[in-house]
Amino acid sequence: ETGVTQSPTHLIKTRGQQVTLRCSSQSGHNTVSWYQQALGQGPQFIFQYYREEENGRGNFPPRFSGLQFPNYSSELNVNALELDDSALYLCASSLDGGLRSPLHFGNGTRLTVT
Amino acid sequence: DQQVKQNSPSLSVQEGRISILNCDYTNSMFDYFLWYKKYPAEGPTFLISISSIKDKNEDGRFTVFLNKSAKHLSLHIVPSQPGDSAVYFCAASAWGAQKLVFGQGTRLTINP
């Protein structure tokens, strides 16, 4: 059974640039959620994708967008990067969009915006 | 608005003793609660969960207690081991919601 994998592990970008982060979900999981973890804070929900459709969104601006592909892998895109976007971005997969089974997290992508 | 709060940023416990991590929540719609453990450079890993219809759930050395009237839950680890040193996050969800709401985390250090 393959776990959740994220790429890249680290990334440095300049303010105003765009970034794409990638996630492969755990085998058999059809739901992917993205979370942002700022330093010293808990993860914050960005959005969830279920069967290629956005299925819920947190309090993040529209410049945060995503995609889910037929194989259930996912991308997180952030446009017009700001310094406050520097954080650990976590992808988590689960089955059937629900939260009654635990989320399985990847190791994250550490984004630094300078 | 911090709906899930872990008021202790850090906790230090001697090996073999009990570790008690606490979590408070404000949203009465939350009905499912989880604890995750996070090592540096890794993603959070699920530890244990509890539904609001229960007040206790046990899994080996880990027990979670839920006090709905006080909107409080706690994680007990007995006995504590060096490998338990990590950051622990409390999380909550409401029925039908797609998101987990996390606390800020408590860094647990187990001393030999």
Tab-separated table of N, CA and C in Angstrom, chain B residues 15-63:
chain	number	residue	atom	x	y	z
B	15	GLU	N	10.192	9.533	31.549
B	15	GLU	CA	9.917	8.214	30.959
B	15	GLU	C	9.244	7.302	31.992
B	16	GLY	N	8.196	6.604	31.564
B	16	GLY	CA	7.487	5.684	32.439
B	16	GLY	C	6.298	6.306	33.152
B	17	ARG	N	6.275	7.652	33.200
B	17	ARG	CA	5.161	8.322	33.877
B	17	ARG	C	4.012	8.556	32.902
B	18	ILE	N	2.923	9.120	33.396
B	18	ILE	CA	1.775	9.414	32.546
B	18	ILE	C	1.934	10.802	31.906
B	19	SER	N	1.640	10.894	30.612
B	19	SER	CA	1.562	12.183	29.918
B	19	SER	C	0.090	12.510	29.714
B	20	ILE	N	-0.294	13.728	30.043
B	20	ILE	CA	-1.682	14.168	29.849
B	20	ILE	C	-1.665	15.443	29.007
B	21	LEU	N	-2.257	15.336	27.823
B	21	LEU	CA	-2.347	16.494	26.937
B	21	LEU	C	-3.798	16.939	26.875
B	22	ASN	N	-4.014	18.235	26.930
B	22	ASN	CA	-5.362	18.776	27.027
B	22	ASN	C	-5.764	19.590	25.811
B	23	CYS	N	-7.060	19.650	25.584
B	23	CYS	CA	-7.608	20.349	24.428
B	23	CYS	C	-8.999	20.857	24.788
B	24	ASP	N	-9.291	22.092	24.425
B	24	ASP	CA	-10.616	22.668	24.644
B	24	ASP	C	-11.203	23.107	23.310
B	25	TYR	N	-12.524	23.040	23.197
B	25	TYR	CA	-13.163	23.490	21.968
B	25	TYR	C	-14.375	24.354	22.303
B	26	THR	N	-14.764	25.170	21.327
B	26	THR	CA	-15.874	26.092	21.573
B	26	THR	C	-17.112	25.770	20.739
B	27	ASN	N	-16.945	25.080	19.633
B	27	ASN	CA	-18.056	24.848	18.715
B	27	ASN	C	-18.863	23.620	19.152
B	28	SER	N	-20.096	23.831	19.558
B	28	SER	CA	-20.923	22.719	20.053
B	28	SER	C	-21.370	21.780	18.932
B	29	MET	N	-21.113	22.160	17.665
B	29	MET	CA	-21.457	21.278	16.546
B	29	MET	C	-20.401	20.185	16.336
B	30	PHE	N	-19.239	20.338	16.940
B	30	PHE	CA	-18.207	19.305	16.805
B	30	PHE	C	-18.693	18.014	17.451
B	31	ASP	N	-18.569	16.896	16.706
B	31	ASP	CA	-19.027	15.637	17.275
B	31	ASP	C	-18.015	14.509	17.072
B	32	TYR	N	-16.856	14.841	16.557
B	32	TYR	CA	-15.836	13.817	16.318
B	32	TYR	C	-14.488	14.469	16.565
B	33	PHE	N	-13.661	13.784	17.342
B	33	PHE	CA	-12.405	14.381	17.794
B	33	PHE	C	-11.265	13.397	17.572
B	34	LEU	N	-10.123	13.943	17.198
B	34	LEU	CA	-8.981	13.093	16.880
B	34	LEU	C	-7.723	13.684	17.493
B	35	TRP	N	-6.749	12.822	17.704
B	35	TRP	CA	-5.402	13.246	18.075
B	35	TRP	C	-4.435	12.763	16.998
B	36	TYR	N	-3.565	13.683	16.593
B	36	TYR	CA	-2.510	13.374	15.638
B	36	TYR	C	-1.173	13.664	16.300
B	37	LYS	N	-0.169	12.929	15.860
B	37	LYS	CA	1.186	13.077	16.368
B	37	LYS	C	2.077	13.461	15.196
B	38	LYS	N	2.999	14.396	15.420
B	38	LYS	CA	3.843	14.845	14.316
B	38	LYS	C	5.305	14.893	14.741
B	39	TYR	N	6.122	14.142	13.981
B	39	TYR	CA	7.575	14.238	14.137
B	39	TYR	C	8.097	15.292	13.166
B	40	PRO	N	9.259	15.882	13.449
B	40	PRO	CA	9.854	16.851	12.514
B	40	PRO	C	10.029	16.250	11.120
B	41	ALA	N	9.775	17.026	10.113
B	41	ALA	CA	9.968	16.642	8.703
B	41	ALA	C	9.033	15.509	8.263
B	42	GLU	N	7.998	15.231	9.058
B	42	GLU	CA	6.996	14.258	8.656
B	42	GLU	C	5.614	14.880	8.760
B	43	GLY	N	4.651	14.290	8.058
B	43	GLY	CA	3.275	14.736	8.210
B	43	GLY	C	2.655	14.185	9.481
B	44	PRO	N	1.551	14.786	9.922
B	44	PRO	CA	0.855	14.257	11.105
B	44	PRO	C	0.384	12.823	10.864
B	45	THR	N	0.472	12.002	11.901
B	45	THR	CA	-0.039	10.634	11.816
B	45	THR	C	-1.152	10.455	12.849
B	46	PHE	N	-2.183	9.769	12.454
B	46	PHE	CA	-3.354	9.567	13.307
B	46	PHE	C	-3.002	8.677	14.501
B	47	LEU	N	-3.494	9.082	15.674
B	47	LEU	CA	-3.275	8.300	16.892
B	47	LEU	C	-4.544	7.609	17.356
B	48	ILE	N	-5.564	8.409	17.640
B	48	ILE	CA	-6.772	7.883	18.258
B	48	ILE	C	-7.899	8.890	18.051
B	49	SER	N	-9.133	8.389	18.031
B	49	SER	CA	-10.272	9.284	17.850
B	49	SER	C	-11.370	8.936	18.841
B	50	ILE	N	-12.346	9.828	18.947
B	50	ILE	CA	-13.507	9.563	19.791
B	50	ILE	C	-14.716	10.287	19.221
B	51	SER	N	-15.835	9.597	19.229
B	51	SER	CA	-17.099	10.191	18.819
B	51	SER	C	-17.772	10.802	20.037
B	52	SER	N	-18.644	11.769	19.807
B	52	SER	CA	-19.295	12.451	20.919
B	52	SER	C	-20.297	11.572	21.663
B	53	ILE	N	-20.592	10.393	21.127
B	53	ILE	CA	-21.507	9.503	21.854
B	53	ILE	C	-20.768	8.715	22.939
B	54	LYS	N	-19.445	8.838	22.951
B	54	LYS	CA	-18.645	8.162	23.971
B	54	LYS	C	-17.963	9.184	24.866
B	55	ASP	N	-17.494	8.743	26.012
B	55	ASP	CA	-16.686	9.632	26.834
B	55	ASP	C	-15.266	9.109	27.041
B	56	LYS	N	-14.983	7.940	26.464
B	56	LYS	CA	-13.643	7.372	26.608
B	56	LYS	C	-13.387	6.420	25.466
B	57	ASN	N	-12.154	6.449	24.952
B	57	ASN	CA	-11.726	5.472	23.962
B	57	ASN	C	-10.270	5.124	24.245
B	58	GLU	N	-9.978	3.829	24.195
B	58	GLU	CA	-8.649	3.365	24.597
B	58	GLU	C	-8.020	2.553	23.481
B	59	ASP	N	-6.729	2.734	23.277
B	59	ASP	CA	-5.999	1.946	22.287
B	59	ASP	C	-4.583	1.772	22.807
B	60	GLY	N	-4.348	0.629	23.434
B	60	GLY	CA	-3.019	0.365	23.969
B	60	GLY	C	-2.642	1.365	25.054
B	61	ARG	N	-1.520	2.038	24.875
B	61	ARG	CA	-1.059	3.014	25.870
B	61	ARG	C	-1.808	4.340	25.796
B	62	PHE	N	-2.653	4.511	24.796
B	62	PHE	CA	-3.306	5.793	24.544
B	62	PHE	C	-4.787	5.727	24.905
B	63	THR	N	-5.237	6.718	25.671
B	63	THR	CA	-6.648	6.835	26.030
B	63	THR	C	-7.077	8.278	25.821
